[in-house]
PDB file of C-alpha atoms in Angstrom:
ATOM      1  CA  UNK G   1     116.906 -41.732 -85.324  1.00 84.00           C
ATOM      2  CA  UNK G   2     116.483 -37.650 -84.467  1.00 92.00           C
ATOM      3  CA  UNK G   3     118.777 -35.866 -81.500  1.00 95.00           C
ATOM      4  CA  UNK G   4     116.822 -32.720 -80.282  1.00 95.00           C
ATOM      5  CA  UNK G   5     119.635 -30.772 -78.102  1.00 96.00           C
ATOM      6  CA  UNK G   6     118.504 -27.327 -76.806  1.00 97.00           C
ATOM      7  CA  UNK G   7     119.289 -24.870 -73.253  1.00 98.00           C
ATOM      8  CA  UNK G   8     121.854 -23.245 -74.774  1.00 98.00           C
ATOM      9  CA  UNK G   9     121.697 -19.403 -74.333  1.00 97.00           C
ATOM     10  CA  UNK G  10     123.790 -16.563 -72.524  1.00 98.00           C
ATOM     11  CA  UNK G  11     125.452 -16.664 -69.437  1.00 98.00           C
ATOM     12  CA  UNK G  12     127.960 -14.758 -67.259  1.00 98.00           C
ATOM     13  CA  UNK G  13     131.396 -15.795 -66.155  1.00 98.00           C
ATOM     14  CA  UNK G  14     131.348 -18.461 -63.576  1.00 98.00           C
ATOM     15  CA  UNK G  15     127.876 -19.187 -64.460  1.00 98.00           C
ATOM     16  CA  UNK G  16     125.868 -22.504 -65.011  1.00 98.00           C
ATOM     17  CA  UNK G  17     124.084 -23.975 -67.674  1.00 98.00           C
ATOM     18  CA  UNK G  18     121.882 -27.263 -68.472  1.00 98.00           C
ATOM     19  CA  UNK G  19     122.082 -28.523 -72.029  1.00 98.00           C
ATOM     20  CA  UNK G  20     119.353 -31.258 -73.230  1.00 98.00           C
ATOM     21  CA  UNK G  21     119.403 -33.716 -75.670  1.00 97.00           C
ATOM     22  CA  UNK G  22     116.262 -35.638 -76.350  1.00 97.00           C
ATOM     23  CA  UNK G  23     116.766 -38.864 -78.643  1.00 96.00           C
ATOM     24  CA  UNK G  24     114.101 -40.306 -80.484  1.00 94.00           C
ATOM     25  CA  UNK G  25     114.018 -44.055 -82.551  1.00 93.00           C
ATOM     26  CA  UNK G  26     116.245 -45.642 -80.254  1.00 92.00           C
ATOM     27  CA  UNK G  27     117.190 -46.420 -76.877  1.00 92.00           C
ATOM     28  CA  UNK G  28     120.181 -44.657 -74.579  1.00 93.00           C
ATOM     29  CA  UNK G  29     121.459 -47.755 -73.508  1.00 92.00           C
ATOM     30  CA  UNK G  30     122.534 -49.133 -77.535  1.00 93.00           C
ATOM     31  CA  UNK G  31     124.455 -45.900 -77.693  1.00 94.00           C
ATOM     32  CA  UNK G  32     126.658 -43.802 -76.421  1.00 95.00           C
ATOM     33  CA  UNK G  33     125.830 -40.476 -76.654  1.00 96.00           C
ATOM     34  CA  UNK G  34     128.556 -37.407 -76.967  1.00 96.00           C
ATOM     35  CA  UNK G  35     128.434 -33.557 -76.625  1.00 97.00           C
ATOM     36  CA  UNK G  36     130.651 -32.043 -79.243  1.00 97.00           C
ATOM     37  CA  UNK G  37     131.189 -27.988 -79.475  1.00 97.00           C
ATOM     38  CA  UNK G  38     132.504 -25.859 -82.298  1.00 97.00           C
ATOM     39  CA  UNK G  39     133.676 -22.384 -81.481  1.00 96.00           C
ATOM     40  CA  UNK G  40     134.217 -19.808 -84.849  1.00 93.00           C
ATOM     41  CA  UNK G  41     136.643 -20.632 -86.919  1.00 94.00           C
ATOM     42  CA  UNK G  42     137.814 -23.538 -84.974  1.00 95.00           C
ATOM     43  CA  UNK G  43     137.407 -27.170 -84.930  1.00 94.00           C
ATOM     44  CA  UNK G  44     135.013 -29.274 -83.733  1.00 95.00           C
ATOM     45  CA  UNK G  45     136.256 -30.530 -80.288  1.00 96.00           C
ATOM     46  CA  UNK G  46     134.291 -33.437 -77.777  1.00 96.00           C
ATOM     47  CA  UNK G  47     133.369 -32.590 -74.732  1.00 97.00           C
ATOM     48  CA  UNK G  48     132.165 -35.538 -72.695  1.00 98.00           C
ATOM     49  CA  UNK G  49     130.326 -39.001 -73.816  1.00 97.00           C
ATOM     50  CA  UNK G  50     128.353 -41.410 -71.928  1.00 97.00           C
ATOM     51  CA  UNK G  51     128.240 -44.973 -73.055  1.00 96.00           C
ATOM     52  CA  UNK G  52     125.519 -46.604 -73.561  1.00 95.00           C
ATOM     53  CA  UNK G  53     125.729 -49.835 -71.902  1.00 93.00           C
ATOM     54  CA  UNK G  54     127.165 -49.024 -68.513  1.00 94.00           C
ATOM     55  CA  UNK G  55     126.828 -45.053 -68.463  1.00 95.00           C
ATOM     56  CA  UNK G  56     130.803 -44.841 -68.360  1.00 96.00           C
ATOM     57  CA  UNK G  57     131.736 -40.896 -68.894  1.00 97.00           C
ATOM     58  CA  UNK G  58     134.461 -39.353 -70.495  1.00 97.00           C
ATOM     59  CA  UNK G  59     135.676 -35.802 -70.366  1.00 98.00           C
ATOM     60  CA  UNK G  60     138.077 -33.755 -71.847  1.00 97.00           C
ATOM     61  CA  UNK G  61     140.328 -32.335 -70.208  1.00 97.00           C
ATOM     62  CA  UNK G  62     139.267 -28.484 -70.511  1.00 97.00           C
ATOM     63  CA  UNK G  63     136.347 -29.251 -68.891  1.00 98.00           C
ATOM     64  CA  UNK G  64     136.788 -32.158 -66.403  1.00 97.00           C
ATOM     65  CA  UNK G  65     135.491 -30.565 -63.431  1.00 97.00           C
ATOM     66  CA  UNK G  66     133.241 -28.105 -64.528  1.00 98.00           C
ATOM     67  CA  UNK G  67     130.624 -30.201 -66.870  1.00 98.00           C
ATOM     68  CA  UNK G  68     129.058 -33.169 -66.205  1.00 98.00           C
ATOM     69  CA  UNK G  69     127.652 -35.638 -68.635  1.00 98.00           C
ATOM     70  CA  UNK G  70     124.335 -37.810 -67.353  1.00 98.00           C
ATOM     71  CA  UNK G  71     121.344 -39.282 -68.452  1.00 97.00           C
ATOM     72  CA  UNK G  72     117.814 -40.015 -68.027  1.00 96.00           C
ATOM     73  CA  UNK G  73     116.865 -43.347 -69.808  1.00 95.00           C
ATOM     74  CA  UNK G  74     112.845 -42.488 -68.774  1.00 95.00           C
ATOM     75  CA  UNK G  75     112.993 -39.235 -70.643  1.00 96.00           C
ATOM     76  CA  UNK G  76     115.311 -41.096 -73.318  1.00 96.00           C
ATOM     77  CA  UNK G  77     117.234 -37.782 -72.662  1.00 97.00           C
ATOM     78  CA  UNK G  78     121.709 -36.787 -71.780  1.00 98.00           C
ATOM     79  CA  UNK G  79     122.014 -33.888 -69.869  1.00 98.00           C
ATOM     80  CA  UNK G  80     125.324 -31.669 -70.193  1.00 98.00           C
ATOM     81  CA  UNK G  81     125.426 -29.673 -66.937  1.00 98.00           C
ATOM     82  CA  UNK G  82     127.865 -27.053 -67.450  1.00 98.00           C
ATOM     83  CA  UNK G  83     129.587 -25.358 -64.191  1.00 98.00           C
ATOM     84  CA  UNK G  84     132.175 -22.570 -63.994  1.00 98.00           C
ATOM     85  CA  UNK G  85     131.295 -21.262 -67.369  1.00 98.00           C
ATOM     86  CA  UNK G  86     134.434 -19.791 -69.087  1.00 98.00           C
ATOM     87  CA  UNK G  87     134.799 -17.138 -71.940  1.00 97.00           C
ATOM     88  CA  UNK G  88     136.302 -19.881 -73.974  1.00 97.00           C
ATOM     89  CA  UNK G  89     133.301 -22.396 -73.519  1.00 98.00           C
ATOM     90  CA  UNK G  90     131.494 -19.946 -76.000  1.00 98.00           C
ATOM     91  CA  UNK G  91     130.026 -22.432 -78.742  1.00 98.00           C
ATOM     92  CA  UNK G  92     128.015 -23.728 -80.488  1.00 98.00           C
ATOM     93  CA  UNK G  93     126.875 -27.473 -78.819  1.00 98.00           C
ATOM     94  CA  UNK G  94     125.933 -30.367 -80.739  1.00 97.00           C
ATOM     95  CA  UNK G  95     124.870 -34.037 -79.166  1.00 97.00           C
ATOM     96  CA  UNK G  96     126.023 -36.891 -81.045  1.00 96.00           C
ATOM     97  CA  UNK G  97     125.308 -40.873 -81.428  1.00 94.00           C
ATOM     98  CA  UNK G  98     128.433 -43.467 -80.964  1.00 92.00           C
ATOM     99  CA  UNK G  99     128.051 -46.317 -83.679  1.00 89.00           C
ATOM    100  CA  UNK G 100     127.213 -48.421 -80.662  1.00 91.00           C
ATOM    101  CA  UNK G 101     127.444 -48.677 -76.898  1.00 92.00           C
ATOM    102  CA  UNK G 102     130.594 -47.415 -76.173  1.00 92.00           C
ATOM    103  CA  UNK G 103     131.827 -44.117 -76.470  1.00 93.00           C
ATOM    104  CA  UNK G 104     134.485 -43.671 -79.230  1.00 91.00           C
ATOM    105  CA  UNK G 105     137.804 -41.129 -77.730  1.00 91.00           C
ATOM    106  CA  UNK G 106     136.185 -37.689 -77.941  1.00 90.00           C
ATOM    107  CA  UNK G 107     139.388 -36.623 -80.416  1.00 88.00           C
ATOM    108  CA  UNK G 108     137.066 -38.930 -83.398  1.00 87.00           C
ATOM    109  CA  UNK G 109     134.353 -36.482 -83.642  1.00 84.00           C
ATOM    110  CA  UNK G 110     133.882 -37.498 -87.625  1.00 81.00           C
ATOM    111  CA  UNK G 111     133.110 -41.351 -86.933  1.00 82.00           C
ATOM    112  CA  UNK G 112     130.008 -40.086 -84.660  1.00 85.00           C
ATOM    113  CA  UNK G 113     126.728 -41.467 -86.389  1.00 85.00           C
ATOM    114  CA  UNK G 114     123.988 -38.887 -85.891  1.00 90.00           C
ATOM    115  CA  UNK G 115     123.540 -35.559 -84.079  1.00 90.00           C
ATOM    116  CA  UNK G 116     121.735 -32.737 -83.585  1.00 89.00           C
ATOM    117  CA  UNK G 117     121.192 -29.645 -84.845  1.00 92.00           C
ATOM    118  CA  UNK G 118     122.882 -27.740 -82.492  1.00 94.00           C
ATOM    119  CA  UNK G 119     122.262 -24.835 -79.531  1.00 98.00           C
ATOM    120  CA  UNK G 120     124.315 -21.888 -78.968  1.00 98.00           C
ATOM    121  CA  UNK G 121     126.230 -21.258 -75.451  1.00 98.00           C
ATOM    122  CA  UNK G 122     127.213 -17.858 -75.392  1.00 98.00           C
ATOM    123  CA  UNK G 123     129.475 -16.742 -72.058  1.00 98.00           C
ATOM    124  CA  UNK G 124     130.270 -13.021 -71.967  1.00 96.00           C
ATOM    125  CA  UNK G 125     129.852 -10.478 -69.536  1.00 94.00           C
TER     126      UNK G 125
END
C-alpha cells in the first residue's frame, strides 16, 4: 500500500490549487481516503475524506466551500481541489487511508492507516 500526493506549491490569495494523490496496492473503493494538513507548530487537522464505498465527502468546516474532495477510480487517484486559497491554508498536505470504507470524523487523524509523504501549499502574496 503507497499514497503518492503531490501539486502542492505557491499561490496567491484567492487563488486555486489541485492536489493529487495516487494510491497504489489497493483499490479506492475499500477505502476511504482523507486529506490531512499540518501548519508549523500546529496540529495536524483533516480536511475532507471521501469514503470508499459510496464516495460520501466530508469537510471541515474551515474549508467547506472552498475545497472539494473527488476521485478518479481509473487513475486509482483523490483529487483535493482547493478554491479561495487563504493565508491560513498554508501547509503542509498529506493524503491518508481510512481502516476501511468509510471515512472516520476528520478530528481522528491518528487512527488513519497509511499516508503519504506529504506536499507543501504555500499561500502568500
Amino acid at each position: 500500500v503507497q499514497l503518492q500526493a503531490s501539486g502542492g506549491g505557491h499561490v496567491q490569495p484567492g487563488g486555486s490549487l489541485r492536489l493529487s494523490c495516487v494510491a497504489s496496492g489497493f483499490a479506492l473503493a475499500d477505502y476511504g481516503i482523507g486529506w490531512f494538513r499540518q501548519a508549523p507548530g500546529k496540529e495536524r487537522e483533516g480536511v475532507a475524506c471521501i469514503s470508499g464505498h459510496n464516495e460520501a465527502t466530508d469537510y471541515s468546516r474551515s474549508v467547506k466551500g472552498r475545497f472539494a474532495i473527488s476521485r478518479d477510480v481509473a487513475k486509482n487517484t483523490v483529487y483535493l481541489q482547493m478554491n479561495s486559497l487563504k493565508f491560513e491554508d498554508s501547509a503542509v498536505y498529506y493524503c491518508a487511508t481510512d481502516v476501511g470504507p468509510v471515512c472516520a470524523p476528520l478530528s481522528l487523524a491518528s487512527i488513519r492507516d497509511e499516508w503519504g509523504q506529504g506536499t507543501l501549499v504555500t499561500v502568500s502574496s
